[in-house]
Every structure is written in C-alpha cells, then in structure tokens.
C-alpha cells in the first residue's frame, strides 16, 4: 500500500472543501472496499478524509411514514432494525445476503452504495481495464465472462455492480441525499449509478466533493410484502450471479402494484420497468410472470461465457414473484 495522509474533518462542509481542494483525496467511512483496493494499488489516494462521524448513524422516522437512514448506519444495524424488517423485508434480506457479519459491522450505508465492481480485471493492475485506466481496453470482453453484465453494458465495460443493498433500494424507490460544494441535492437511487457507455471510470452521477449523507425510504405500501433472492456460486460471502428484489401487491387476482430490481446483470442496480409495466393490471399468474420476465430480458446482450444468465434471471424473477403471490393468498 502506498503512503497516504489521514485527515478527520469536523463538519461536512470542511470535508467537502478538502476533497475539492485535494485532487488525489478520497472519503473514508467503513473502508471495507476502499482499503482492499488500496492494498491492491487499484486506487492510490494521497489523502483519506474520515467522514464516518460526520453523517448520521441513526435510522429515523419520516413524517410520511417512511424512514431516513443516515449514511453512517452500519449494514448490520440496518438489517437488524425492527422497522426495516417489518416494513421493508427485502432490504433486510439483501443486507444479510452480502459479505460476512464482521464486514457488515463496519460497512456503512453510504459506502455500500459507492463500492466498486469486483471484476477481476479491474482488481488486477497488470491487465487492461477502462474503469481503472480509461482508454486501456476491457479485458473481460475476450476474457473471463461468467460474472459479467447482460444488460446495459458497452464495448468499453461489461462489469457488474456488486451491491445487494443497492438492488433492494432500487426496488423501494429510495432517494439518496447528498451534500456538495454548491448545494444539497436529492437523487433517486435508480439515477445514482451510471451505465458504462464510453466512460466506465465514472460509477455514479456524483460530482467531485459530493458526499452521501443519507438514504430516504418512502412509505412501505407494497414493500411490506417483498423479498430478495440471490443466486450465487456458494451459500455465503459470494457476489450475485443474478439477484432479484421484488415487492408485489395483488387485488382480486390481479397485480395492483409491483416493483422489481435485478442485481448481477448490469453496471448498476437494474430496475425492471418493462416487466413492471407488463404486470400492472395483469392476472397474477405464473404465465404473466414469465411474460414479464421475458419482456425485460429481451434487451439482454450476453457474452459467450454468461448467456446462462438470461434463463437464470428469468427463472429467478418468476420464482420470487410466485413466492410473493403465495404470501398474498
């Protein structure tokens, strides 16, 4: 690991100002992803600005019945919170399916959203990677492809986003609150992360210096009947080949409302808006679920080594919705 300077800011504006002033600085919260990348010399910040104590570590009620989650709330505490488990079970399940207990104790809500891809070529500094060094090429296009994207990828990058929590938040219509050099702003979670296009080195729409301060969840509505299903190569401490976060509301045998997000298939948490549109108002049946999954995955463009993800994603979506349908009866 290369030497770096450590600073602890006293308030958010000071941290933001330091990051803007220092071109090779980075924010440090739990450090569960950043420190690993520093050890591999994938990233080599000259200054680390400790922000863990600057943002809230509390989960608070909102006037409309939703919740505000401070950016410093550890993943383990968020997963265990009784309000989250009762109102947004998909979020608790997603958190518990990720990493290990020790890492969840350190990882923060804000940091989880900003973790970087686990693509082996991104993490290996001896191989070309456009995300690590723009313009150097994408080794995965002709290399190991099993874990790569089937939706929204580009010739410049086929990596996937690793967060389980972010997939659940995408399905829940969460909003991210951000402090920056100009003003505070609110970003829908589904708009926080970018597709790669020609600039895969930019993971999010955040501007230089902007700091995530919290995440807001709307009132639960259909989210009280929700589920997270993760398909992976082993039962623990593995990233998703495919994951599905879904919430379903059924009235008189028809789908009244539905929310679906996919993980392990794209450069960002993938909100399945096509599948949702097919399902709203449709009979709540296996046939409808299959049709909706097929419509969503019609845009998939797999590589030779990950074409299996299309039927895997389809079957996982259908199985998850069928479980929720059974709960609704």
PDB file of C-alpha atoms in Angstrom:
ATOM      1  CA  UNK A   1       0.000   0.000   0.000  1.00  0.00           C
ATOM      2  CA  UNK A   2       1.334   3.406  -0.940  1.00  0.00           C
ATOM      3  CA  UNK A   3       1.713   6.058   1.803  1.00  0.00           C
ATOM      4  CA  UNK A   4      -1.182   8.445   2.351  1.00  0.00           C
ATOM      5  CA  UNK A   5      -2.195  11.262   4.681  1.00  0.00           C
ATOM      6  CA  UNK A   6      -5.124  10.826   7.045  1.00  0.00           C
ATOM      7  CA  UNK A   7      -7.451  13.667   7.999  1.00  0.00           C
ATOM      8  CA  UNK A   8     -10.586  13.804  10.116  1.00  0.00           C
ATOM      9  CA  UNK A   9     -12.925  16.668   9.276  1.00  0.00           C
ATOM     10  CA  UNK A  10     -15.048  18.331  11.972  1.00  0.00           C
ATOM     11  CA  UNK A  11     -18.042  19.016   9.751  1.00  0.00           C
ATOM     12  CA  UNK A  12     -19.412  18.124   6.327  1.00  0.00           C
ATOM     13  CA  UNK A  13     -18.535  21.442   4.580  1.00  0.00           C
ATOM     14  CA  UNK A  14     -14.917  21.107   5.684  1.00  0.00           C
ATOM     15  CA  UNK A  15     -14.703  17.546   4.347  1.00  0.00           C
ATOM     16  CA  UNK A  16     -16.238  18.609   1.045  1.00  0.00           C
ATOM     17  CA  UNK A  17     -13.839  21.555   0.738  1.00  0.00           C
ATOM     18  CA  UNK A  18     -10.826  19.328   1.403  1.00  0.00           C
ATOM     19  CA  UNK A  19     -11.844  16.795  -1.226  1.00  0.00           C
ATOM     20  CA  UNK A  20     -12.381  19.542  -3.795  1.00  0.00           C
ATOM     21  CA  UNK A  21      -9.024  21.098  -2.935  1.00  0.00           C
ATOM     22  CA  UNK A  22      -7.054  17.834  -2.974  1.00  0.00           C
ATOM     23  CA  UNK A  23      -7.170  16.196  -6.440  1.00  0.00           C
ATOM     24  CA  UNK A  24      -5.956  12.828  -5.102  1.00  0.00           C
ATOM     25  CA  UNK A  25      -8.151  12.636  -1.993  1.00  0.00           C
ATOM     26  CA  UNK A  26     -10.917  10.164  -1.116  1.00  0.00           C
ATOM     27  CA  UNK A  27     -13.567   9.861   1.554  1.00  0.00           C
ATOM     28  CA  UNK A  28     -13.140   7.077   4.115  1.00  0.00           C
ATOM     29  CA  UNK A  29     -16.077   5.604   6.062  1.00  0.00           C
ATOM     30  CA  UNK A  30     -16.013   1.889   6.893  1.00  0.00           C
ATOM     31  CA  UNK A  31     -13.238   1.278   4.378  1.00  0.00           C
ATOM     32  CA  UNK A  32     -14.286  -2.301   3.627  1.00  0.00           C
ATOM     33  CA  UNK A  33     -13.919  -1.773  -0.127  1.00  0.00           C
ATOM     34  CA  UNK A  34     -11.564   1.205  -0.335  1.00  0.00           C
ATOM     35  CA  UNK A  35      -8.831  -0.288   1.843  1.00  0.00           C
ATOM     36  CA  UNK A  36      -8.839  -3.511  -0.194  1.00  0.00           C
ATOM     37  CA  UNK A  37      -8.411  -1.506  -3.403  1.00  0.00           C
ATOM     38  CA  UNK A  38      -5.598   0.492  -1.823  1.00  0.00           C
ATOM     39  CA  UNK A  39      -3.794  -2.706  -0.858  1.00  0.00           C
ATOM     40  CA  UNK A  40      -4.039  -3.883  -4.469  1.00  0.00           C
ATOM     41  CA  UNK A  41      -2.957  -0.401  -5.641  1.00  0.00           C
ATOM     42  CA  UNK A  42      -6.042  -0.221  -7.831  1.00  0.00           C
ATOM     43  CA  UNK A  43      -6.626   3.149  -6.223  1.00  0.00           C
ATOM     44  CA  UNK A  44      -3.885   5.203  -4.599  1.00  0.00           C
ATOM     45  CA  UNK A  45      -5.305   8.278  -2.848  1.00  0.00           C
ATOM     46  CA  UNK A  46      -2.794  10.628  -1.302  1.00  0.00           C
ATOM     47  CA  UNK A  47      -5.272  11.844   1.329  1.00  0.00           C
ATOM     48  CA  UNK A  48      -8.026   9.968   3.176  1.00  0.00           C
ATOM     49  CA  UNK A  49     -10.735  12.133   4.727  1.00  0.00           C
ATOM     50  CA  UNK A  50     -12.519  10.290   7.530  1.00  0.00           C
ATOM     51  CA  UNK A  51     -16.244  11.091   7.271  1.00  0.00           C
ATOM     52  CA  UNK A  52     -17.744   8.319   9.393  1.00  0.00           C
ATOM     53  CA  UNK A  53     -18.501  10.643  12.304  1.00  0.00           C
ATOM     54  CA  UNK A  54     -19.799  13.457  10.099  1.00  0.00           C
ATOM     55  CA  UNK A  55     -23.014  11.841   8.911  1.00  0.00           C
ATOM     56  CA  UNK A  56     -25.823  10.352  10.952  1.00  0.00           C
ATOM     57  CA  UNK A  57     -25.623   6.803  12.265  1.00  0.00           C
ATOM     58  CA  UNK A  58     -29.342   6.753  13.103  1.00  0.00           C
ATOM     59  CA  UNK A  59     -32.492   5.429  11.444  1.00  0.00           C
ATOM     60  CA  UNK A  60     -35.254   7.978  11.870  1.00  0.00           C
ATOM     61  CA  UNK A  61     -38.980   8.137  11.155  1.00  0.00           C
ATOM     62  CA  UNK A  62     -40.147  10.493   8.428  1.00  0.00           C
ATOM     63  CA  UNK A  63     -43.463  12.379   8.732  1.00  0.00           C
ATOM     64  CA  UNK A  64     -45.000  10.461   5.819  1.00  0.00           C
ATOM     65  CA  UNK A  65     -44.297   7.054   7.368  1.00  0.00           C
ATOM     66  CA  UNK A  66     -41.025   6.397   5.585  1.00  0.00           C
ATOM     67  CA  UNK A  67     -37.542   6.127   7.087  1.00  0.00           C
ATOM     68  CA  UNK A  68     -34.367   8.167   6.847  1.00  0.00           C
ATOM     69  CA  UNK A  69     -31.191   6.108   7.064  1.00  0.00           C
ATOM     70  CA  UNK A  70     -28.028   8.009   7.972  1.00  0.00           C
ATOM     71  CA  UNK A  71     -25.057   7.391   5.709  1.00  0.00           C
ATOM     72  CA  UNK A  72     -23.012   6.129   8.662  1.00  0.00           C
ATOM     73  CA  UNK A  73     -25.529   3.458   9.742  1.00  0.00           C
ATOM     74  CA  UNK A  74     -23.677   0.118   9.656  1.00  0.00           C
ATOM     75  CA  UNK A  75     -25.128  -2.546   7.392  1.00  0.00           C
ATOM     76  CA  UNK A  76     -25.589  -4.915  10.340  1.00  0.00           C
ATOM     77  CA  UNK A  77     -27.664  -2.389  12.311  1.00  0.00           C
ATOM     78  CA  UNK A  78     -29.784  -1.536   9.290  1.00  0.00           C
ATOM     79  CA  UNK A  79     -30.519  -5.208   8.623  1.00  0.00           C
ATOM     80  CA  UNK A  80     -31.469  -5.807  12.257  1.00  0.00           C
ATOM     81  CA  UNK A  81     -33.683  -2.745  12.723  1.00  0.00           C
ATOM     82  CA  UNK A  82     -37.210  -3.942  13.545  1.00  0.00           C
ATOM     83  CA  UNK A  83     -38.843  -1.229  11.426  1.00  0.00           C
ATOM     84  CA  UNK A  84     -36.807  -2.263   8.407  1.00  0.00           C
ATOM     85  CA  UNK A  85     -37.510  -5.967   8.947  1.00  0.00           C
ATOM     86  CA  UNK A  86     -41.272  -5.371   9.237  1.00  0.00           C
ATOM     87  CA  UNK A  87     -41.838  -2.644   6.637  1.00  0.00           C
ATOM     88  CA  UNK A  88     -39.061  -3.328   4.112  1.00  0.00           C
ATOM     89  CA  UNK A  89     -38.109  -7.012   4.488  1.00  0.00           C
ATOM     90  CA  UNK A  90     -36.462  -7.010   1.054  1.00  0.00           C
ATOM     91  CA  UNK A  91     -33.838  -4.568   2.349  1.00  0.00           C
ATOM     92  CA  UNK A  92     -33.021  -6.576   5.448  1.00  0.00           C
ATOM     93  CA  UNK A  93     -32.764  -9.784   3.410  1.00  0.00           C
ATOM     94  CA  UNK A  94     -30.494  -8.138   0.849  1.00  0.00           C
ATOM     95  CA  UNK A  95     -28.130  -6.840   3.515  1.00  0.00           C
ATOM     96  CA  UNK A  96     -27.911 -10.200   5.261  1.00  0.00           C
ATOM     97  CA  UNK A  97     -27.079 -11.924   1.978  1.00  0.00           C
ATOM     98  CA  UNK A  98     -23.995  -9.773   1.455  1.00  0.00           C
ATOM     99  CA  UNK A  99     -20.446 -10.090   2.811  1.00  0.00           C
ATOM    100  CA  UNK A 100     -19.823 -11.504   6.299  1.00  0.00           C
ATOM    101  CA  UNK A 101     -21.038 -10.479   9.734  1.00  0.00           C
ATOM    102  CA  UNK A 102     -17.721  -8.799  10.501  1.00  0.00           C
ATOM    103  CA  UNK A 103     -17.793  -6.750   7.298  1.00  0.00           C
ATOM    104  CA  UNK A 104     -21.434  -5.771   7.819  1.00  0.00           C
ATOM    105  CA  UNK A 105     -20.477  -4.401  11.219  1.00  0.00           C
ATOM    106  CA  UNK A 106     -18.027  -1.998   9.532  1.00  0.00           C
ATOM    107  CA  UNK A 107     -19.634  -1.264   6.172  1.00  0.00           C
ATOM    108  CA  UNK A 108     -21.803   1.846   6.082  1.00  0.00           C
ATOM    109  CA  UNK A 109     -24.941   2.685   4.148  1.00  0.00           C
ATOM    110  CA  UNK A 110     -23.212   5.393   2.125  1.00  0.00           C
ATOM    111  CA  UNK A 111     -20.114   3.315   1.486  1.00  0.00           C
ATOM    112  CA  UNK A 112     -22.116   0.298   0.372  1.00  0.00           C
ATOM    113  CA  UNK A 113     -23.682   2.370  -2.404  1.00  0.00           C
ATOM    114  CA  UNK A 114     -20.270   3.528  -3.602  1.00  0.00           C
ATOM    115  CA  UNK A 115     -18.433   0.213  -3.599  1.00  0.00           C
ATOM    116  CA  UNK A 116     -16.725  -0.559  -6.877  1.00  0.00           C
ATOM    117  CA  UNK A 117     -17.017  -3.552  -9.167  1.00  0.00           C
ATOM    118  CA  UNK A 118     -15.435  -6.867  -8.222  1.00  0.00           C
ATOM    119  CA  UNK A 119     -14.439  -7.550 -11.838  1.00  0.00           C
ATOM    120  CA  UNK A 120     -11.134  -9.499 -11.663  1.00  0.00           C
ATOM    121  CA  UNK A 121      -9.585  -7.344 -14.380  1.00  0.00           C
ATOM    122  CA  UNK A 122     -10.412  -4.143 -12.512  1.00  0.00           C
ATOM    123  CA  UNK A 123      -8.704  -5.552  -9.435  1.00  0.00           C
ATOM    124  CA  UNK A 124      -5.640  -6.794 -11.318  1.00  0.00           C
ATOM    125  CA  UNK A 125      -3.356  -3.865 -12.138  1.00  0.00           C
ATOM    126  CA  UNK A 126      -1.410  -5.934 -14.686  1.00  0.00           C
ATOM    127  CA  UNK A 127      -4.405  -6.179 -17.055  1.00  0.00           C
ATOM    128  CA  UNK A 128      -6.098  -3.512 -19.216  1.00  0.00           C
ATOM    129  CA  UNK A 129      -9.273  -2.053 -17.708  1.00  0.00           C
ATOM    130  CA  UNK A 130     -11.133   1.026 -18.905  1.00  0.00           C
ATOM    131  CA  UNK A 131     -12.668   1.509 -15.480  1.00  0.00           C
ATOM    132  CA  UNK A 132      -9.242   1.677 -13.864  1.00  0.00           C
ATOM    133  CA  UNK A 133      -7.331   3.352 -16.723  1.00  0.00           C
ATOM    134  CA  UNK A 134      -9.634   4.971 -19.299  1.00  0.00           C
ATOM    135  CA  UNK A 135      -8.757   4.036 -22.852  1.00  0.00           C
ATOM    136  CA  UNK A 136      -6.688   0.976 -21.946  1.00  0.00           C
ATOM    137  CA  UNK A 137      -9.310  -1.566 -23.059  1.00  0.00           C
ATOM    138  CA  UNK A 138     -11.672  -4.082 -21.460  1.00  0.00           C
ATOM    139  CA  UNK A 139     -10.011  -7.438 -20.787  1.00  0.00           C
ATOM    140  CA  UNK A 140     -13.312  -9.111 -19.909  1.00  0.00           C
ATOM    141  CA  UNK A 141     -14.717  -8.750 -23.442  1.00  0.00           C
ATOM    142  CA  UNK A 142     -12.374 -11.513 -24.593  1.00  0.00           C
ATOM    143  CA  UNK A 143     -11.629 -12.990 -21.172  1.00  0.00           C
ATOM    144  CA  UNK A 144     -13.429 -14.424 -18.162  1.00  0.00           C
ATOM    145  CA  UNK A 145     -17.103 -13.577 -18.653  1.00  0.00           C
ATOM    146  CA  UNK A 146     -19.136 -15.637 -16.200  1.00  0.00           C
ATOM    147  CA  UNK A 147     -19.836 -12.777 -13.784  1.00  0.00           C
ATOM    148  CA  UNK A 148     -20.252 -10.039 -16.373  1.00  0.00           C
ATOM    149  CA  UNK A 149     -23.237  -7.939 -17.442  1.00  0.00           C
ATOM    150  CA  UNK A 150     -26.008  -8.942 -19.835  1.00  0.00           C
ATOM    151  CA  UNK A 151     -27.929  -5.633 -19.693  1.00  0.00           C
ATOM    152  CA  UNK A 152     -26.766  -2.066 -20.295  1.00  0.00           C
ATOM    153  CA  UNK A 153     -23.125  -2.931 -20.995  1.00  0.00           C
ATOM    154  CA  UNK A 154     -20.943  -1.303 -23.650  1.00  0.00           C
ATOM    155  CA  UNK A 155     -17.801  -2.300 -25.573  1.00  0.00           C
ATOM    156  CA  UNK A 156     -15.870  -0.225 -23.030  1.00  0.00           C
ATOM    157  CA  UNK A 157     -17.003  -2.191 -19.967  1.00  0.00           C
ATOM    158  CA  UNK A 158     -19.049  -5.296 -19.146  1.00  0.00           C
ATOM    159  CA  UNK A 159     -18.557  -5.301 -15.367  1.00  0.00           C
ATOM    160  CA  UNK A 160     -21.419  -5.538 -12.866  1.00  0.00           C
ATOM    161  CA  UNK A 161     -22.251  -3.591  -9.736  1.00  0.00           C
ATOM    162  CA  UNK A 162     -21.704  -5.733  -6.620  1.00  0.00           C
ATOM    163  CA  UNK A 163     -24.088  -4.256  -4.025  1.00  0.00           C
ATOM    164  CA  UNK A 164     -27.034  -6.303  -2.744  1.00  0.00           C
ATOM    165  CA  UNK A 165     -28.358  -3.393  -0.670  1.00  0.00           C
ATOM    166  CA  UNK A 166     -28.499  -1.087  -3.688  1.00  0.00           C
ATOM    167  CA  UNK A 167     -30.685  -3.553  -5.607  1.00  0.00           C
ATOM    168  CA  UNK A 168     -33.230  -3.600  -2.787  1.00  0.00           C
ATOM    169  CA  UNK A 169     -33.152   0.195  -2.510  1.00  0.00           C
ATOM    170  CA  UNK A 170     -33.740   0.486  -6.261  1.00  0.00           C
ATOM    171  CA  UNK A 171     -36.904  -1.592  -5.925  1.00  0.00           C
ATOM    172  CA  UNK A 172     -38.033   0.535  -2.965  1.00  0.00           C
ATOM    173  CA  UNK A 173     -37.773   3.871  -4.817  1.00  0.00           C
ATOM    174  CA  UNK A 174     -35.209   5.115  -2.301  1.00  0.00           C
ATOM    175  CA  UNK A 175     -33.791   8.625  -2.580  1.00  0.00           C
ATOM    176  CA  UNK A 176     -30.157   9.474  -1.775  1.00  0.00           C
ATOM    177  CA  UNK A 177     -29.378  12.783  -0.058  1.00  0.00           C
ATOM    178  CA  UNK A 178     -26.080  14.403  -0.983  1.00  0.00           C
ATOM    179  CA  UNK A 179     -24.062  17.370   0.311  1.00  0.00           C
ATOM    180  CA  UNK A 180     -21.664  19.075  -2.057  1.00  0.00           C
ATOM    181  CA  UNK A 181     -19.706  22.231  -2.872  1.00  0.00           C
ATOM    182  CA  UNK A 182     -22.743  24.017  -4.320  1.00  0.00           C
ATOM    183  CA  UNK A 183     -25.828  22.779  -2.507  1.00  0.00           C
ATOM    184  CA  UNK A 184     -27.540  19.769  -1.109  1.00  0.00           C
ATOM    185  CA  UNK A 185     -29.484  17.644  -3.542  1.00  0.00           C
ATOM    186  CA  UNK A 186     -31.663  14.553  -3.678  1.00  0.00           C
ATOM    187  CA  UNK A 187     -31.004  11.794  -6.202  1.00  0.00           C
ATOM    188  CA  UNK A 188     -33.349   8.861  -6.843  1.00  0.00           C
ATOM    189  CA  UNK A 189     -31.382   5.689  -6.173  1.00  0.00           C
ATOM    190  CA  UNK A 190     -32.166   4.438  -9.669  1.00  0.00           C
ATOM    191  CA  UNK A 191     -30.371   7.505 -11.068  1.00  0.00           C
ATOM    192  CA  UNK A 192     -27.334   7.455  -8.767  1.00  0.00           C
ATOM    193  CA  UNK A 193     -25.299   4.868 -10.679  1.00  0.00           C
ATOM    194  CA  UNK A 194     -24.346   5.179 -14.351  1.00  0.00           C
ATOM    195  CA  UNK A 195     -24.248   2.728 -17.214  1.00  0.00           C
ATOM    196  CA  UNK A 196     -20.711   2.487 -18.643  1.00  0.00           C
ATOM    197  CA  UNK A 197     -21.158   3.930 -22.161  1.00  0.00           C
ATOM    198  CA  UNK A 198     -17.752   5.395 -23.118  1.00  0.00           C
ATOM    199  CA  UNK A 199     -16.764   6.485 -19.585  1.00  0.00           C
ATOM    200  CA  UNK A 200     -16.930   3.417 -17.317  1.00  0.00           C
ATOM    201  CA  UNK A 201     -14.476   5.027 -14.895  1.00  0.00           C
ATOM    202  CA  UNK A 202     -17.393   7.168 -13.631  1.00  0.00           C
ATOM    203  CA  UNK A 203     -19.512   4.904 -11.459  1.00  0.00           C
ATOM    204  CA  UNK A 204     -22.081   7.475 -10.350  1.00  0.00           C
ATOM    205  CA  UNK A 205     -23.522  10.897 -11.176  1.00  0.00           C
ATOM    206  CA  UNK A 206     -21.895  12.408  -8.077  1.00  0.00           C
ATOM    207  CA  UNK A 207     -19.757  15.462  -8.718  1.00  0.00           C
ATOM    208  CA  UNK A 208     -16.307  15.973  -7.231  1.00  0.00           C
ATOM    209  CA  UNK A 209     -16.600  16.579  -3.497  1.00  0.00           C
ATOM    210  CA  UNK A 210     -20.189  15.392  -3.106  1.00  0.00           C
ATOM    211  CA  UNK A 211     -20.814  13.278  -0.033  1.00  0.00           C
ATOM    212  CA  UNK A 212     -23.757  10.950   0.567  1.00  0.00           C
ATOM    213  CA  UNK A 213     -25.412  11.966   3.847  1.00  0.00           C
ATOM    214  CA  UNK A 214     -28.369   9.612   3.945  1.00  0.00           C
ATOM    215  CA  UNK A 215     -30.987   7.499   2.194  1.00  0.00           C
ATOM    216  CA  UNK A 216     -34.735   8.084   2.441  1.00  0.00           C
ATOM    217  CA  UNK A 217     -37.309   5.347   2.024  1.00  0.00           C
ATOM    218  CA  UNK A 218     -40.902   6.225   1.046  1.00  0.00           C
ATOM    219  CA  UNK A 219     -43.857   4.773   2.970  1.00  0.00           C
ATOM    220  CA  UNK A 220     -43.804   0.991   2.523  1.00  0.00           C
ATOM    221  CA  UNK A 221     -47.112   0.318   0.705  1.00  0.00           C
ATOM    222  CA  UNK A 222     -46.436  -2.888  -1.263  1.00  0.00           C
ATOM    223  CA  UNK A 223     -42.931  -3.176   0.215  1.00  0.00           C
ATOM    224  CA  UNK A 224     -44.281  -4.921   3.301  1.00  0.00           C
ATOM    225  CA  UNK A 225     -44.693  -7.957   1.030  1.00  0.00           C
ATOM    226  CA  UNK A 226     -41.268  -8.066  -0.546  1.00  0.00           C
ATOM    227  CA  UNK A 227     -38.410 -10.482  -0.991  1.00  0.00           C
ATOM    228  CA  UNK A 228     -34.757 -10.637  -2.032  1.00  0.00           C
ATOM    229  CA  UNK A 229     -33.461 -13.733  -3.776  1.00  0.00           C
ATOM    230  CA  UNK A 230     -29.779 -14.127  -4.566  1.00  0.00           C
ATOM    231  CA  UNK A 231     -28.269 -16.795  -6.801  1.00  0.00           C
ATOM    232  CA  UNK A 232     -24.541 -17.296  -6.302  1.00  0.00           C
ATOM    233  CA  UNK A 233     -21.852 -19.936  -6.581  1.00  0.00           C
ATOM    234  CA  UNK A 234     -21.723 -20.647  -2.855  1.00  0.00           C
ATOM    235  CA  UNK A 235     -24.005 -20.024   0.095  1.00  0.00           C
ATOM    236  CA  UNK A 236     -22.049 -17.230   1.771  1.00  0.00           C
ATOM    237  CA  UNK A 237     -19.601 -14.458   1.024  1.00  0.00           C
ATOM    238  CA  UNK A 238     -20.164 -14.547  -2.721  1.00  0.00           C
ATOM    239  CA  UNK A 239     -21.438 -11.905  -5.134  1.00  0.00           C
ATOM    240  CA  UNK A 240     -24.629 -12.465  -7.072  1.00  0.00           C
ATOM    241  CA  UNK A 241     -24.674 -14.126 -10.453  1.00  0.00           C
ATOM    242  CA  UNK A 242     -28.271 -12.896 -10.500  1.00  0.00           C
ATOM    243  CA  UNK A 243     -30.385 -11.372  -7.756  1.00  0.00           C
ATOM    244  CA  UNK A 244     -33.972 -10.164  -7.639  1.00  0.00           C
ATOM    245  CA  UNK A 245     -35.562  -7.654  -5.283  1.00  0.00           C
ATOM    246  CA  UNK A 246     -39.329  -7.626  -5.674  1.00  0.00           C
ATOM    247  CA  UNK A 247     -42.466  -6.280  -3.999  1.00  0.00           C
ATOM    248  CA  UNK A 248     -45.942  -7.360  -5.066  1.00  0.00           C
ATOM    249  CA  UNK A 249     -49.468  -6.187  -4.290  1.00  0.00           C
ATOM    250  CA  UNK A 250     -52.381  -8.291  -5.550  1.00  0.00           C
ATOM    251  CA  UNK A 251     -56.086  -7.383  -5.502  1.00  0.00           C
ATOM    252  CA  UNK A 252     -58.862  -9.675  -6.745  1.00  0.00           C
ATOM    253  CA  UNK A 253     -56.402 -11.910  -8.551  1.00  0.00           C
ATOM    254  CA  UNK A 254     -54.704  -9.092 -10.476  1.00  0.00           C
ATOM    255  CA  UNK A 255     -51.410  -7.298  -9.966  1.00  0.00           C
ATOM    256  CA  UNK A 256     -52.248  -3.931  -8.444  1.00  0.00           C
ATOM    257  CA  UNK A 257     -48.659  -2.811  -7.928  1.00  0.00           C
ATOM    258  CA  UNK A 258     -45.222  -4.334  -8.400  1.00  0.00           C
ATOM    259  CA  UNK A 259     -41.578  -3.303  -8.113  1.00  0.00           C
ATOM    260  CA  UNK A 260     -38.678  -5.363  -9.413  1.00  0.00           C
ATOM    261  CA  UNK A 261     -34.939  -4.719  -9.482  1.00  0.00           C
ATOM    262  CA  UNK A 262     -32.167  -7.017 -10.668  1.00  0.00           C
ATOM    263  CA  UNK A 263     -28.605  -7.408  -9.468  1.00  0.00           C
ATOM    264  CA  UNK A 264     -25.600  -9.157 -11.002  1.00  0.00           C
ATOM    265  CA  UNK A 265     -26.751  -8.342 -14.542  1.00  0.00           C
ATOM    266  CA  UNK A 266     -25.677  -4.750 -15.172  1.00  0.00           C
ATOM    267  CA  UNK A 267     -23.251  -1.953 -14.348  1.00  0.00           C
ATOM    268  CA  UNK A 268     -25.855  -0.632 -11.887  1.00  0.00           C
ATOM    269  CA  UNK A 269     -28.870  -1.947  -9.964  1.00  0.00           C
ATOM    270  CA  UNK A 270     -31.306  -2.647 -12.797  1.00  0.00           C
ATOM    271  CA  UNK A 271     -34.893  -1.502 -12.248  1.00  0.00           C
ATOM    272  CA  UNK A 272     -37.095  -3.815 -14.330  1.00  0.00           C
ATOM    273  CA  UNK A 273     -39.515  -1.157 -15.566  1.00  0.00           C
ATOM    274  CA  UNK A 274     -40.516  -3.141 -18.655  1.00  0.00           C
ATOM    275  CA  UNK A 275     -41.512  -6.163 -16.572  1.00  0.00           C
ATOM    276  CA  UNK A 276     -43.393  -3.933 -14.148  1.00  0.00           C
ATOM    277  CA  UNK A 277     -45.369  -2.324 -16.970  1.00  0.00           C
ATOM    278  CA  UNK A 278     -46.349  -5.737 -18.337  1.00  0.00           C
ATOM    279  CA  UNK A 279     -47.523  -6.906 -14.918  1.00  0.00           C
ATOM    280  CA  UNK A 280     -49.567  -3.962 -13.654  1.00  0.00           C
ATOM    281  CA  UNK A 281     -53.220  -4.866 -14.141  1.00  0.00           C
ATOM    282  CA  UNK A 282     -52.380  -8.333 -15.464  1.00  0.00           C
ATOM    283  CA  UNK A 283     -53.594 -11.577 -13.860  1.00  0.00           C
ATOM    284  CA  UNK A 284     -51.343 -12.625 -11.005  1.00  0.00           C
ATOM    285  CA  UNK A 285     -50.310 -15.929 -12.565  1.00  0.00           C
ATOM    286  CA  UNK A 286     -47.171 -17.802 -13.500  1.00  0.00           C
ATOM    287  CA  UNK A 287     -47.888 -17.092 -17.153  1.00  0.00           C
ATOM    288  CA  UNK A 288     -47.950 -13.345 -16.519  1.00  0.00           C
ATOM    289  CA  UNK A 289     -44.727 -13.535 -14.552  1.00  0.00           C
ATOM    290  CA  UNK A 290     -42.998 -15.486 -17.330  1.00  0.00           C
ATOM    291  CA  UNK A 291     -44.192 -12.994 -19.954  1.00  0.00           C
ATOM    292  CA  UNK A 292     -42.973 -10.053 -17.881  1.00  0.00           C
ATOM    293  CA  UNK A 293     -39.538 -11.587 -17.294  1.00  0.00           C
ATOM    294  CA  UNK A 294     -39.186 -12.369 -20.995  1.00  0.00           C
ATOM    295  CA  UNK A 295     -40.118  -8.800 -21.926  1.00  0.00           C
ATOM    296  CA  UNK A 296     -37.492  -7.394 -19.532  1.00  0.00           C
ATOM    297  CA  UNK A 297     -34.756  -9.693 -20.755  1.00  0.00           C
ATOM    298  CA  UNK A 298     -35.466  -9.169 -24.448  1.00  0.00           C
ATOM    299  CA  UNK A 299     -32.865  -6.396 -24.350  1.00  0.00           C
ATOM    300  CA  UNK A 300     -30.167  -8.667 -22.874  1.00  0.00           C
ATOM    301  CA  UNK A 301     -26.930  -8.921 -24.836  1.00  0.00           C
ATOM    302  CA  UNK A 302     -24.905 -11.706 -23.216  1.00  0.00           C
ATOM    303  CA  UNK A 303     -21.331 -12.645 -23.913  1.00  0.00           C
ATOM    304  CA  UNK A 304     -20.336 -16.169 -24.868  1.00  0.00           C
ATOM    305  CA  UNK A 305     -19.462 -17.021 -21.285  1.00  0.00           C
ATOM    306  CA  UNK A 306     -22.564 -15.717 -19.492  1.00  0.00           C
ATOM    307  CA  UNK A 307     -25.538 -16.491 -21.734  1.00  0.00           C
ATOM    308  CA  UNK A 308     -26.804 -18.743 -18.927  1.00  0.00           C
ATOM    309  CA  UNK A 309     -27.701 -15.586 -17.013  1.00  0.00           C
ATOM    310  CA  UNK A 310     -30.735 -14.965 -19.227  1.00  0.00           C
ATOM    311  CA  UNK A 311     -32.670 -18.110 -18.215  1.00  0.00           C
ATOM    312  CA  UNK A 312     -31.254 -17.789 -14.710  1.00  0.00           C
ATOM    313  CA  UNK A 313     -32.587 -14.242 -14.359  1.00  0.00           C
ATOM    314  CA  UNK A 314     -35.926 -15.219 -15.891  1.00  0.00           C
ATOM    315  CA  UNK A 315     -36.393 -18.191 -13.581  1.00  0.00           C
ATOM    316  CA  UNK A 316     -35.288 -16.227 -10.524  1.00  0.00           C
ATOM    317  CA  UNK A 317     -37.747 -13.412 -11.269  1.00  0.00           C
ATOM    318  CA  UNK A 318     -40.613 -15.854 -11.755  1.00  0.00           C
ATOM    319  CA  UNK A 319     -39.785 -17.863  -8.626  1.00  0.00           C
ATOM    320  CA  UNK A 320     -39.545 -14.722  -6.494  1.00  0.00           C
ATOM    321  CA  UNK A 321     -42.883 -13.367  -7.726  1.00  0.00           C
ATOM    322  CA  UNK A 322     -44.556 -16.742  -7.196  1.00  0.00           C
ATOM    323  CA  UNK A 323     -43.365 -16.791  -3.580  1.00  0.00           C
ATOM    324  CA  UNK A 324     -44.803 -13.338  -3.036  1.00  0.00           C
ATOM    325  CA  UNK A 325     -48.057 -14.386  -4.699  1.00  0.00           C
ATOM    326  CA  UNK A 326     -48.323 -17.334  -2.340  1.00  0.00           C
ATOM    327  CA  UNK A 327     -47.842 -14.981   0.616  1.00  0.00           C
ATOM    328  CA  UNK A 328     -50.640 -12.763  -0.704  1.00  0.00           C
ATOM    329  CA  UNK A 329     -53.176 -15.577  -0.726  1.00  0.00           C
TER     330      UNK A 329
END
